Amino acid sequence: MNKADLIEEVQKQLGTECSKAHAERAVNALIASIQRGLKKDKEVQIVGFGTFAVKNRKARMGRNPQTNEPIQIKASRTVGFRPGTTLKDSV
Amino acid sequence: MNKADLIEEVQKQLGTECSKAHAERAVNALIASIQRGLKKDKEVQIVGFGTFAVKNRKARMGRNPQTNEPIQIKASRTVGFRPGTTLKDSV
DNA sequence: CCTCGATCAAGTCGGCCTTGTTCATCTCGA
DNA sequence: TCGAGATGAACAAGGCCGACTTGATCGAGG
């Protein structure tokens, strides 16, 4: 399922009163808001769905799959997601 | 950041023309749509954000942290999330 | 057309995941 | 606005799953 299909689903649930353009704006706004929330509070919790959290990933040893040469992987940040109980049960 | 703050952020980005109640409906609709997309296609890709995917978790051996007793962990399903490049760079 | 993400290779170690209670926090009805 | 109900985080220890590395290529979205 891609973004276009997702927007269509959202527009259906919001009713025909809401245009697809509005649904798209809402989707983009939500995504942007989650990003801003992650940057600010490092965590965004959505009850009944799950929790997004910025995670610190330690430096470690890796390997270049092409040259088979060991390389140093620097510490980095990523975004983790832990599904909530409701979401787990629904899938 | 909780759901209420998130809704407020969304409403700001949508403009004052959109009420907070509408923003809340949009947020709920999007979440519900993602859930339905996961149940249907097992994967929801949002460009510029990341990808949600239903993952099959194999059965394995675990341990009860309280009794220190080995236990069998049954195979289960969970929802994984892989952040996209844009999201990684923003945090 | 241009950007963005998935994919593939192989090897490895970081961290996820288990149970169950306790506590903090959020949601929602009145 | 406040209380009641509900949801999730944290905590323990340890095993093994899988995310992660490069980089070119393909597909698709904007």
CSV table of C-alpha atoms (C1' of nucleotides) in Angstrom, one decimal:
chain,number,residue,atom,x,y,z
A,1,MET,CA,0.0,0.0,0.0
A,2,ASN,CA,1.5,3.3,-1.0
A,3,LYS,CA,0.8,6.9,0.0
A,4,ALA,CA,-1.9,7.5,-2.7
A,5,ASP,CA,-3.9,4.5,-1.5
A,6,LEU,CA,-3.6,5.6,2.1
A,7,ILE,CA,-4.9,9.1,1.3
A,8,GLU,CA,-7.8,7.5,-0.5
A,9,GLU,CA,-8.7,5.4,2.5
A,10,VAL,CA,-8.5,8.5,4.8
A,11,GLN,CA,-10.7,10.4,2.5
A,12,LYS,CA,-13.3,7.7,2.6
A,13,GLN,CA,-13.4,7.6,6.3
A,14,LEU,CA,-13.6,11.4,6.5
A,15,GLY,CA,-16.6,11.3,4.2
A,16,THR,CA,-17.3,12.7,0.8
A,17,GLU,CA,-17.6,16.2,2.3
A,18,CYS,CA,-13.8,16.2,2.5
A,19,SER,CA,-11.9,16.3,-0.8
A,20,LYS,CA,-8.9,14.2,-1.6
A,21,ALA,CA,-6.8,17.3,-1.6
A,22,HIS,CA,-7.7,18.0,2.0
A,23,ALA,CA,-7.0,14.5,3.0
A,24,GLU,CA,-3.6,14.7,1.5
A,25,ARG,CA,-2.9,17.9,3.3
A,26,ALA,CA,-4.0,16.3,6.5
A,27,VAL,CA,-1.7,13.3,5.9
A,28,ASN,CA,1.3,15.5,5.2
A,29,ALA,CA,0.6,17.6,8.2
A,30,LEU,CA,0.4,14.6,10.5
A,31,ILE,CA,3.6,13.2,9.2
A,32,ALA,CA,5.4,16.5,9.5
A,33,SER,CA,4.0,16.9,13.0
A,34,ILE,CA,5.3,13.5,14.1
A,35,GLN,CA,8.7,14.4,12.7
A,36,ARG,CA,8.7,17.7,14.7
A,37,GLY,CA,7.6,15.9,17.8
A,38,LEU,CA,10.4,13.4,17.5
A,39,LYS,CA,13.0,16.2,17.1
A,40,LYS,CA,11.6,18.0,20.1
A,41,ASP,CA,10.6,15.4,22.6
A,42,LYS,CA,12.4,12.4,21.2
A,43,GLU,CA,9.2,10.4,21.6
A,44,VAL,CA,5.6,10.5,20.2
A,45,GLN,CA,3.0,8.3,21.7
A,46,ILE,CA,-0.2,7.4,20.0
A,47,VAL,CA,-2.6,5.5,22.2
A,48,GLY,CA,-4.1,2.5,20.6
A,49,PHE,CA,-1.4,2.5,17.9
A,50,GLY,CA,2.1,2.6,19.1
A,51,THR,CA,5.1,4.8,20.2
A,52,PHE,CA,7.8,6.4,18.0
A,53,ALA,CA,11.0,7.0,19.8
A,54,VAL,CA,14.5,8.3,18.8
A,55,LYS,CA,17.1,5.7,19.6
A,56,ASN,CA,20.8,6.0,20.0
A,57,ARG,CA,22.7,3.3,18.1
A,58,LYS,CA,26.2,2.6,19.4
A,59,ALA,CA,29.2,2.4,17.2
A,60,ARG,CA,30.2,-1.2,16.2
A,61,MET,CA,32.2,-3.2,13.7
A,62,GLY,CA,30.6,-4.0,10.4
A,63,ARG,CA,31.8,-5.3,7.0
A,64,ASN,CA,31.6,-4.1,3.5
A,65,PRO,CA,29.5,-6.8,1.7
A,66,GLN,CA,31.2,-6.0,-1.6
A,67,THR,CA,34.9,-6.0,-0.7
A,68,ASN,CA,34.5,-8.2,2.4
A,69,GLU,CA,36.6,-5.6,4.2
A,70,PRO,CA,35.9,-4.8,7.9
A,71,ILE,CA,34.8,-1.2,8.5
A,72,GLN,CA,33.9,1.0,11.4
A,73,ILE,CA,30.2,1.8,11.8
A,74,LYS,CA,29.8,5.1,13.6
A,75,ALA,CA,27.2,5.7,16.3
A,76,SER,CA,24.0,7.0,14.8
A,77,ARG,CA,20.4,7.8,15.5
A,78,THR,CA,17.4,6.0,14.2
A,79,VAL,CA,13.7,6.0,14.9
A,80,GLY,CA,12.2,3.0,16.6
A,81,PHE,CA,8.5,2.0,16.8
A,82,ARG,CA,6.9,-0.2,19.4
A,83,PRO,CA,3.3,-1.3,18.5
A,84,GLY,CA,0.7,-0.9,21.2
A,85,THR,CA,-1.6,-3.7,22.4
A,86,THR,CA,-4.5,-2.7,20.2
A,87,LEU,CA,-2.3,-2.7,17.1
A,88,LYS,CA,-0.7,-6.1,17.9
A,89,ASP,CA,-4.1,-7.7,18.4
A,90,SER,CA,-5.5,-6.3,15.1
A,91,VAL,CA,-2.8,-7.8,12.9
B,1,MET,CA,4.5,14.2,23.2
B,2,ASN,CA,1.0,12.7,23.4
B,3,LYS,CA,-1.9,12.5,21.1
B,4,ALA,CA,-3.5,15.8,22.2
B,5,ASP,CA,-0.2,17.7,21.4
B,6,LEU,CA,0.0,16.0,18.1
B,7,ILE,CA,-3.5,17.0,17.1
B,8,GLU,CA,-2.7,20.5,18.1
B,9,GLU,CA,0.4,20.5,15.9
B,10,VAL,CA,-1.6,19.2,13.0
B,11,GLN,CA,-4.3,21.8,13.4
B,12,LYS,CA,-1.7,24.5,13.4
B,13,GLN,CA,-0.2,23.3,10.1
B,14,LEU,CA,-3.7,22.9,8.5
B,15,GLY,CA,-4.4,26.5,9.4
B,16,THR,CA,-7.0,28.2,11.6
B,17,GLU,CA,-9.6,27.4,9.0
B,18,CYS,CA,-9.6,23.9,10.2
B,19,SER,CA,-11.0,23.2,13.7
B,20,LYS,CA,-9.3,21.0,16.3
B,21,ALA,CA,-12.2,18.6,16.1
B,22,HIS,CA,-11.5,18.2,12.4
B,23,ALA,CA,-7.9,17.7,13.0
B,24,GLU,CA,-8.7,15.0,15.5
B,25,ARG,CA,-10.9,13.2,13.1
B,26,ALA,CA,-8.2,13.3,10.4
B,27,VAL,CA,-5.6,11.9,12.8
B,28,ASN,CA,-7.9,9.1,13.9
B,29,ALA,CA,-8.8,8.3,10.3
B,30,LEU,CA,-5.2,8.1,9.2
B,31,ILE,CA,-4.3,5.8,12.1
B,32,ALA,CA,-7.2,3.6,11.3
B,33,SER,CA,-6.3,3.5,7.7
B,34,ILE,CA,-2.8,2.5,8.4
B,35,GLN,CA,-4.1,-0.4,10.6
B,36,ARG,CA,-6.4,-1.5,7.8
B,37,GLY,CA,-3.6,-1.2,5.3
B,38,LEU,CA,-1.4,-3.4,7.4
B,39,LYS,CA,-4.1,-6.0,7.8
B,40,LYS,CA,-4.8,-6.0,4.1
B,41,ASP,CA,-1.4,-5.6,2.3
B,42,LYS,CA,0.9,-6.4,5.3
B,43,GLU,CA,2.9,-3.2,4.4
B,44,VAL,CA,2.3,0.5,4.3
B,45,GLN,CA,4.9,2.8,2.7
B,46,ILE,CA,5.0,6.5,3.3
B,47,VAL,CA,7.5,8.2,1.2
B,48,GLY,CA,9.7,10.6,3.1
B,49,PHE,CA,8.8,9.0,6.4
B,50,GLY,CA,9.2,5.3,6.5
B,51,THR,CA,7.6,1.9,6.0
B,52,PHE,CA,5.3,-0.1,8.3
B,53,ALA,CA,5.4,-3.9,7.7
B,54,VAL,CA,3.9,-6.8,9.5
B,55,LYS,CA,6.6,-9.2,10.6
B,56,ASN,CA,6.4,-12.9,11.3
B,57,ARG,CA,8.4,-13.6,14.4
B,58,LYS,CA,9.7,-17.1,14.7
B,59,ALA,CA,9.3,-19.3,17.7
B,60,ARG,CA,12.4,-19.3,19.9
B,61,MET,CA,13.7,-20.0,23.4
B,62,GLY,CA,13.3,-17.3,26.0
B,63,ARG,CA,13.6,-17.0,29.7
B,64,ASN,CA,11.3,-15.8,32.5
B,65,PRO,CA,13.3,-12.9,34.0
B,66,GLN,CA,11.6,-13.5,37.3
B,67,THR,CA,12.0,-17.2,37.9
B,68,ASN,CA,15.0,-17.6,35.5
B,69,GLU,CA,13.1,-20.5,34.0
B,70,PRO,CA,13.5,-21.2,30.3
B,71,ILE,CA,10.2,-20.9,28.4
B,72,GLN,CA,9.0,-21.4,24.9
B,73,ILE,CA,8.2,-18.3,23.0
B,74,LYS,CA,5.6,-19.0,20.4
B,75,ALA,CA,5.8,-17.5,16.9
B,76,SER,CA,3.8,-14.3,16.7
B,77,ARG,CA,3.2,-11.3,14.6
B,78,THR,CA,4.3,-7.8,15.2
B,79,VAL,CA,4.6,-4.5,13.4
B,80,GLY,CA,8.0,-3.2,12.3
B,81,PHE,CA,8.9,0.2,11.1
B,82,ARG,CA,11.9,1.2,9.0
B,83,PRO,CA,12.6,4.9,8.9
B,84,GLY,CA,13.3,6.5,5.5
B,85,THR,CA,16.3,8.6,4.7
B,86,THR,CA,14.5,11.9,5.2
B,87,LEU,CA,13.3,10.9,8.7
B,88,LYS,CA,16.7,9.7,9.7
B,89,ASP,CA,18.4,12.9,8.7
B,90,SER,CA,15.8,15.0,10.5
B,91,VAL,CA,16.4,13.5,13.9
C,1,DC,C1',13.0,14.2,-15.0
C,2,DC,C1',14.7,13.8,-10.5
C,3,DT,C1',14.6,12.2,-6.1
C,4,DC,C1',13.7,8.5,-2.9
C,5,DG,C1',13.5,3.8,-1.2
C,6,DA,C1',14.0,-1.3,-1.9
C,7,DT,C1',17.0,-4.8,-3.2
C,8,DC,C1',21.1,-7.8,-3.3
C,9,DA,C1',25.5,-9.7,-1.5
C,10,DA,C1',27.9,-11.9,3.9
C,11,DG,C1',29.1,-11.5,8.5
C,12,DT,C1',28.4,-9.9,13.2
C,13,DC,C1',27.2,-8.0,17.5
C,14,DG,C1',23.6,-4.8,19.3
C,15,DG,C1',19.3,-5.0,21.3
C,16,DC,C1',14.9,-7.0,21.1
C,17,DC,C1',12.0,-10.0,23.6
C,18,DT,C1',10.1,-13.0,27.2
C,19,DT,C1',6.7,-12.4,32.6
C,20,DG,C1',4.3,-9.9,35.9
C,21,DT,C1',3.9,-6.4,39.2
C,22,DT,C1',4.1,-1.4,40.2
C,23,DC,C1',3.6,3.1,39.1
C,24,DA,C1',3.0,7.0,36.2
C,25,DT,C1',0.3,9.0,32.8
C,26,DC,C1',-3.4,9.6,29.6
C,27,DT,C1',-8.3,9.3,28.2
C,28,DC,C1',-12.8,10.0,28.6
C,29,DG,C1',-17.3,10.3,31.0
C,30,DA,C1',-19.9,13.1,34.1
D,1,DT,C1',-12.7,20.0,35.8
D,2,DC,C1',-12.0,16.0,38.3
D,3,DG,C1',-12.1,11.2,39.2
D,4,DA,C1',-12.3,6.6,37.5
D,5,DG,C1',-10.6,3.4,34.3
D,6,DA,C1',-7.2,2.0,31.1
D,7,DT,C1',-2.8,1.9,28.8
D,8,DG,C1',2.0,1.6,28.7
D,9,DA,C1',6.9,2.0,30.8
D,10,DA,C1',10.2,0.1,33.8
D,11,DC,C1',12.7,-3.6,35.9
D,12,DA,C1',15.1,-8.0,36.3
D,13,DA,C1',18.9,-11.8,32.8
D,14,DG,C1',20.2,-14.0,28.9
D,15,DG,C1',19.7,-16.1,24.1
D,16,DC,C1',19.4,-15.5,19.5
D,17,DC,C1',17.2,-12.8,15.8
D,18,DG,C1',17.9,-9.4,12.5
D,19,DA,C1',19.4,-4.7,11.5
D,20,DC,C1',23.3,-2.9,9.8
D,21,DT,C1',27.4,-1.8,6.7
D,22,DT,C1',28.5,-0.2,0.5
D,23,DG,C1',26.9,0.9,-3.8
D,24,DA,C1',24.8,0.1,-8.1
D,25,DT,C1',20.4,-0.7,-10.1
D,26,DC,C1',15.5,-0.8,-10.5
D,27,DG,C1',10.9,0.9,-9.6
D,28,DA,C1',8.0,4.3,-8.4
D,29,DG,C1',6.4,8.7,-6.6
D,30,DG,C1',6.3,13.8,-7.1
